[in-house]
Amino acid sequence: MYKFIETWDLWHYFNNASTFVQTGKIHTEYPLASMIPISIPRLFTDVFSTYMLLYYALMLVCVLGTSYLIHKKRRHPWLYILIVALLLPLSFGVFDLFVGLFFFLSIFYINRNVLAGAIFYLFSISMKMYPLVILPTLLSPNLKRSTILAYITAGVIGLGILFSDSNFVSFHKDRTAQPESFYMNVLYLKGERPEVIYSHNAIALKDVHVPLYFTIGLLTLGVIRGMLEPSLFRKMYYPIMGFILANGVFSPQYLLWVAPFLPFAKKRIQILFMSATLLTTLYLGYYTQTVHFELPYYKFLFMRNALLFITLFL
């Protein structure tokens, strides 16, 4: 099953990139800007095996670039690199590392070059929605009003770009929760075992939607906890983790969203997050059994999400 996870996304990317390069048309559930990392390797080859190698090379550049930026902020990037390595080959088979680099650049430049930072922020939102959740945490006396306004403007424009994409909106509006979600952990504790189906290009739960109060509650928890943290790079962890846990979809590569900020996190969070990453690698090896709630495999997933939830209070 891990082999399926390793190559399916890349095969999906390859087909979509081929259509885009040959016809200029887009038929994908991903936001429009995501076609940039997906299409770059396709410009150089029409052979899938070569495309895969070029895509891996592009992701390696993203890892090296992010590691360099972490080092520039006087932190050792080994934790970030270790997370990427533990999630291999999955981490190189998706475009989340690409988004993570541009989002990290947006925070890196926030006090150096506001225009560059806001552009990077807009670009990252145009590929993934999660960077939007950090906006409330930027309402800080440590940042200039012009900086806050620039990032809010970029956020609004980015949100507009996302919701103007009919393919993206239509795909996600009816998407149900997944067995890997934190909400499913809650249902599991209540003794519920929803039917597992294949829907929206992923394993999902039939007719299970995350309640609005659950989503708002976890998002609010993450944002408030982030606002209480004075360190700019450290505070990024909390709203993003709140977003991940609030989401009905929790693909394992979502851990890469917070990975660049882990070197700045508290030691207790680093320990729990690394433990959660190890548990992720364990259940990925038994993915089919895990998403069908077979024991002990589902316990790995359950403990992973529980550890990540605890980090919101540290």
Coordinates of C-alpha atoms in Angstrom, one line a residue:
M1 CA 0.0 0.0 0.0
Y2 CA 2.9 2.4 0.7
K3 CA 4.0 1.9 -2.9
F4 CA 0.6 3.1 -4.0
I5 CA 0.9 6.2 -1.8
E6 CA 4.4 6.8 -3.2
T7 CA 3.5 7.0 -6.9
W8 CA -0.2 7.7 -7.3
D9 CA 0.0 11.4 -6.6
L10 CA 2.9 11.8 -9.1
W11 CA 1.1 9.8 -11.7
H12 CA -1.9 12.1 -11.2
Y13 CA 0.4 15.2 -11.4
F14 CA 2.0 13.8 -14.6
N15 CA -1.4 13.4 -16.3
N16 CA -2.6 16.8 -15.3
A17 CA 0.7 18.4 -16.3
S18 CA 0.6 16.7 -19.7
T19 CA -2.9 18.0 -20.4
F20 CA -1.9 21.5 -19.3
V21 CA 1.4 21.6 -21.3
Q22 CA -0.2 20.1 -24.5
T23 CA -3.6 22.0 -24.4
G24 CA -3.3 24.7 -21.8
K25 CA -6.4 23.3 -20.1
I26 CA -6.6 22.4 -16.5
H27 CA -8.5 19.4 -15.1
T28 CA -7.4 19.1 -11.5
E29 CA -8.9 19.5 -8.0
Y30 CA -5.7 21.5 -7.0
P31 CA -5.6 25.3 -7.1
L32 CA -4.4 26.9 -10.3
A33 CA -1.1 28.0 -8.9
S34 CA -0.2 24.4 -8.0
M35 CA 0.3 23.7 -11.7
I36 CA 3.6 25.5 -11.5
P37 CA 5.5 22.8 -9.5
I38 CA 3.5 20.1 -11.2
S39 CA 4.3 21.3 -14.7
I40 CA 8.0 22.3 -14.4
P41 CA 9.4 18.7 -14.7
R42 CA 6.9 17.9 -17.5
L43 CA 8.4 20.7 -19.7
F44 CA 11.5 18.6 -20.0
T45 CA 10.1 15.1 -20.6
D46 CA 7.1 13.1 -21.6
V47 CA 8.3 9.9 -19.9
F48 CA 6.8 9.3 -16.5
S49 CA 9.9 7.7 -14.9
T50 CA 12.0 10.7 -16.0
Y51 CA 9.3 13.1 -14.8
M52 CA 9.4 11.4 -11.4
L53 CA 13.2 11.9 -11.1
L54 CA 13.0 15.5 -12.1
Y55 CA 10.1 16.1 -9.7
Y56 CA 12.2 14.5 -6.9
A57 CA 15.1 16.8 -7.9
L58 CA 12.8 19.8 -7.6
M59 CA 11.6 18.8 -4.2
L60 CA 15.3 18.3 -3.1
V61 CA 15.9 21.9 -4.1
C62 CA 12.9 23.0 -1.9
V63 CA 14.4 21.1 1.0
L64 CA 17.8 22.6 0.6
G65 CA 16.3 26.1 0.2
T66 CA 14.2 25.8 3.3
S67 CA 17.1 24.3 5.3
Y68 CA 19.3 27.3 4.2
L69 CA 16.6 29.8 5.4
I70 CA 16.2 28.0 8.7
H71 CA 20.0 28.2 9.1
K72 CA 20.0 31.9 8.3
K73 CA 17.6 32.4 11.2
R74 CA 20.2 30.8 13.5
R75 CA 18.5 27.4 13.9
H76 CA 19.8 24.0 13.0
P77 CA 17.6 22.5 10.2
W78 CA 18.2 18.9 11.1
L79 CA 14.7 18.5 12.7
Y80 CA 13.1 19.7 9.4
I81 CA 15.4 17.4 7.3
L82 CA 14.6 14.5 9.6
I83 CA 10.9 14.9 9.2
V84 CA 11.2 15.0 5.4
A85 CA 13.4 11.9 5.5
L86 CA 11.1 10.0 7.8
L87 CA 8.2 10.6 5.4
L88 CA 10.1 9.6 2.3
P89 CA 9.2 8.8 -0.4
L90 CA 5.8 10.4 0.3
S91 CA 7.3 13.8 1.1
F92 CA 9.0 14.0 -2.4
G93 CA 5.8 12.7 -4.2
V94 CA 3.6 15.7 -3.3
F95 CA 4.0 19.5 -3.8
D96 CA 3.7 20.4 -0.1
L97 CA 7.5 21.0 0.2
F98 CA 7.2 23.6 -2.6
V99 CA 4.4 25.4 -0.7
G100 CA 6.2 25.2 2.5
L101 CA 9.3 26.9 1.1
F102 CA 7.3 29.9 -0.2
F103 CA 5.3 30.2 3.0
F104 CA 8.5 30.1 5.0
L105 CA 9.9 32.8 2.7
S106 CA 6.8 35.0 3.5
I107 CA 7.6 34.9 7.2
F108 CA 11.3 35.1 6.6
Y109 CA 10.9 38.4 4.7
I110 CA 8.1 39.9 6.9
N111 CA 10.6 42.3 8.7
R112 CA 13.1 42.5 5.8
N113 CA 11.2 43.2 2.7
V114 CA 7.4 43.5 3.1
L115 CA 6.6 43.5 -0.6
A116 CA 8.6 40.3 -1.2
G117 CA 7.1 38.7 1.9
A118 CA 3.5 39.6 0.9
I119 CA 4.1 38.2 -2.7
F120 CA 5.5 35.0 -1.3
Y121 CA 2.5 34.8 1.1
L122 CA 0.0 35.4 -1.8
F123 CA 1.8 32.7 -3.8
S124 CA 1.7 30.1 -1.0
I125 CA -2.1 30.8 -0.4
S126 CA -2.7 30.4 -4.1
M127 CA -1.4 26.8 -3.9
K128 CA -2.8 25.8 -0.4
M129 CA -5.3 27.4 1.9
Y130 CA -3.6 26.7 5.2
P131 CA -1.3 29.9 5.3
L132 CA -4.4 32.0 5.7
V133 CA -5.0 30.9 9.3
I134 CA -1.9 32.7 10.5
L135 CA -3.3 36.2 9.7
P136 CA -4.8 36.8 13.2
T137 CA -1.5 36.0 14.8
L138 CA 0.1 38.8 12.9
L139 CA -2.0 41.4 14.7
S140 CA 0.9 42.2 17.0
P141 CA 2.4 45.5 18.2
N142 CA 5.8 44.1 17.1
L143 CA 4.8 44.5 13.4
K144 CA 4.2 47.7 11.6
R145 CA 0.6 48.5 10.5
S146 CA 1.7 48.7 6.9
T147 CA 3.2 45.2 7.2
I148 CA 0.0 43.8 8.7
L149 CA -2.1 45.5 6.0
A150 CA 0.1 44.1 3.2
Y151 CA -0.3 40.6 4.4
I152 CA -4.1 41.0 5.0
T153 CA -4.3 42.3 1.4
A154 CA -2.3 39.3 0.1
G155 CA -4.6 37.0 2.1
V156 CA -7.8 38.5 0.7
I157 CA -6.4 38.3 -2.9
G158 CA -5.3 34.8 -2.3
L159 CA -8.6 33.7 -1.0
G160 CA -10.3 35.3 -3.9
I161 CA -8.0 33.4 -6.3
L162 CA -8.8 30.1 -4.6
F163 CA -12.6 30.6 -4.7
S164 CA -12.6 31.8 -8.2
D165 CA -11.3 28.4 -9.2
S166 CA -14.4 26.4 -10.0
N167 CA -12.6 23.1 -10.2
F168 CA -11.1 23.6 -6.7
V169 CA -14.4 24.7 -5.2
S170 CA -16.6 22.0 -6.7
F171 CA -14.2 19.3 -5.7
H172 CA -13.9 20.2 -2.1
K173 CA -17.4 21.4 -1.2
D174 CA -18.9 17.9 -0.9
R175 CA -15.8 16.2 0.3
T176 CA -16.3 14.0 3.4
A177 CA -14.0 13.4 6.3
Q178 CA -11.2 10.8 6.2
P179 CA -10.3 8.0 8.6
E180 CA -7.0 9.8 9.4
S181 CA -8.7 12.9 10.6
F182 CA -8.8 14.0 14.3
Y183 CA -12.6 14.1 14.1
M184 CA -12.6 10.4 13.3
N185 CA -10.7 9.8 16.5
V186 CA -13.6 11.4 18.4
L187 CA -16.1 9.2 16.6
Y188 CA -13.9 6.2 17.4
L189 CA -14.0 7.0 21.1
K190 CA -17.8 7.2 20.8
G191 CA -17.9 3.7 19.4
E192 CA -18.8 4.7 15.8
R193 CA -17.2 3.0 12.8
P194 CA -18.4 4.7 9.6
E195 CA -18.2 2.9 6.3
V196 CA -14.9 3.5 4.5
I197 CA -15.2 4.3 0.8
Y198 CA -13.0 5.6 -2.1
S199 CA -14.1 9.2 -2.9
H200 CA -12.5 12.3 -4.3
N201 CA -9.3 10.5 -5.2
A202 CA -8.7 9.3 -1.6
I203 CA -9.9 6.9 1.1
A204 CA -12.8 8.6 2.9
L205 CA -15.7 8.1 5.3
K206 CA -19.2 7.7 3.8
D207 CA -21.5 10.6 4.6
V208 CA -19.3 11.9 7.5
H209 CA -18.8 15.7 7.6
V210 CA -16.9 17.6 10.3
P211 CA -19.4 19.8 12.3
L212 CA -18.8 23.5 12.0
Y213 CA -18.4 23.9 15.8
F214 CA -15.6 21.3 15.8
T215 CA -13.8 23.1 13.0
I216 CA -14.2 26.6 14.5
G217 CA -13.3 25.4 18.0
L218 CA -9.9 23.9 16.9
L219 CA -9.1 26.8 14.6
T220 CA -9.8 29.3 17.4
L221 CA -7.7 27.3 19.8
G222 CA -4.8 27.3 17.4
V223 CA -5.1 31.0 16.6
I224 CA -5.4 32.1 20.2
R225 CA -2.5 30.0 21.3
G226 CA -0.5 31.5 18.4
M227 CA -1.4 35.0 19.4
L228 CA -0.2 34.4 23.0
E229 CA 3.3 33.4 21.7
P230 CA 5.6 36.4 21.3
S231 CA 8.1 34.7 18.9
L232 CA 7.1 35.2 15.3
F233 CA 8.5 31.9 14.0
R234 CA 7.4 30.0 17.0
K235 CA 3.8 31.2 16.9
M236 CA 3.3 29.9 13.3
Y237 CA 3.1 26.3 14.6
Y238 CA -0.1 26.7 16.5
P239 CA -2.6 28.1 14.0
I240 CA -1.3 25.7 11.3
M241 CA -1.6 22.7 13.6
G242 CA -5.1 23.8 14.6
F243 CA -6.0 23.9 10.9
I244 CA -4.7 20.4 10.3
L245 CA -6.6 19.0 13.3
A246 CA -9.8 20.9 12.4
N247 CA -9.8 19.6 8.9
G248 CA -11.8 16.5 7.8
V249 CA -8.9 15.6 5.5
F250 CA -5.6 14.9 7.2
S251 CA -3.2 13.5 4.7
P252 CA 0.2 12.5 6.2
Q253 CA 2.1 15.0 4.1
Y254 CA 0.3 17.8 6.0
L255 CA 3.0 17.3 8.7
L256 CA 5.3 19.0 6.2
W257 CA 3.3 22.3 6.6
V258 CA 4.7 22.8 10.1
A259 CA 8.0 21.1 9.7
P260 CA 10.0 24.3 8.7
F261 CA 8.9 25.9 12.0
L262 CA 9.7 23.0 14.2
P263 CA 13.3 24.1 14.8
F264 CA 11.8 27.2 16.4
A265 CA 9.3 25.4 18.6
K266 CA 9.6 24.5 22.3
K267 CA 11.6 21.3 23.1
R268 CA 8.4 19.6 24.4
I269 CA 6.6 20.3 21.1
Q270 CA 9.6 19.0 19.1
I271 CA 9.7 15.8 21.1
L272 CA 5.9 15.1 20.7
F273 CA 5.9 16.1 17.0
M274 CA 8.8 13.9 16.2
S275 CA 7.0 11.0 18.0
A276 CA 3.9 11.8 16.0
T277 CA 6.0 11.6 12.8
L278 CA 7.4 8.2 13.7
L279 CA 3.9 7.0 14.4
T280 CA 2.9 8.2 11.0
T281 CA 5.6 6.2 9.3
L282 CA 4.4 3.1 11.2
Y283 CA 0.8 3.3 10.1
L284 CA 1.8 4.2 6.5
G285 CA 3.4 0.8 6.3
Y286 CA -0.1 -0.7 7.1
Y287 CA -2.2 1.9 5.5
T288 CA -5.1 -0.3 4.3
Q289 CA -5.4 -1.9 7.8
T290 CA -5.2 1.5 9.5
V291 CA -7.9 3.2 7.5
H292 CA -10.2 0.3 8.2
F293 CA -9.7 0.6 11.9
E294 CA -7.8 -2.6 12.3
L295 CA -5.9 -3.0 15.6
P296 CA -3.1 -2.4 16.5
Y297 CA -2.5 -0.3 13.4
Y298 CA -5.3 2.2 14.0
K299 CA -3.8 2.9 17.5
F300 CA -0.7 4.3 15.8
L301 CA -2.9 6.8 14.0
F302 CA -5.0 7.6 17.1
M303 CA -1.9 8.2 19.2
R304 CA -0.4 10.4 16.4
N305 CA -3.3 12.7 16.4
A306 CA -3.6 12.7 20.2
L307 CA 0.1 13.8 20.5
L308 CA -0.4 16.6 18.0
F309 CA -3.5 17.8 19.9
I310 CA -1.5 18.0 23.1
T311 CA 1.1 20.3 21.4
L312 CA -1.6 23.0 21.1
F313 CA -1.5 23.4 24.9
L314 CA 2.3 23.5 25.3

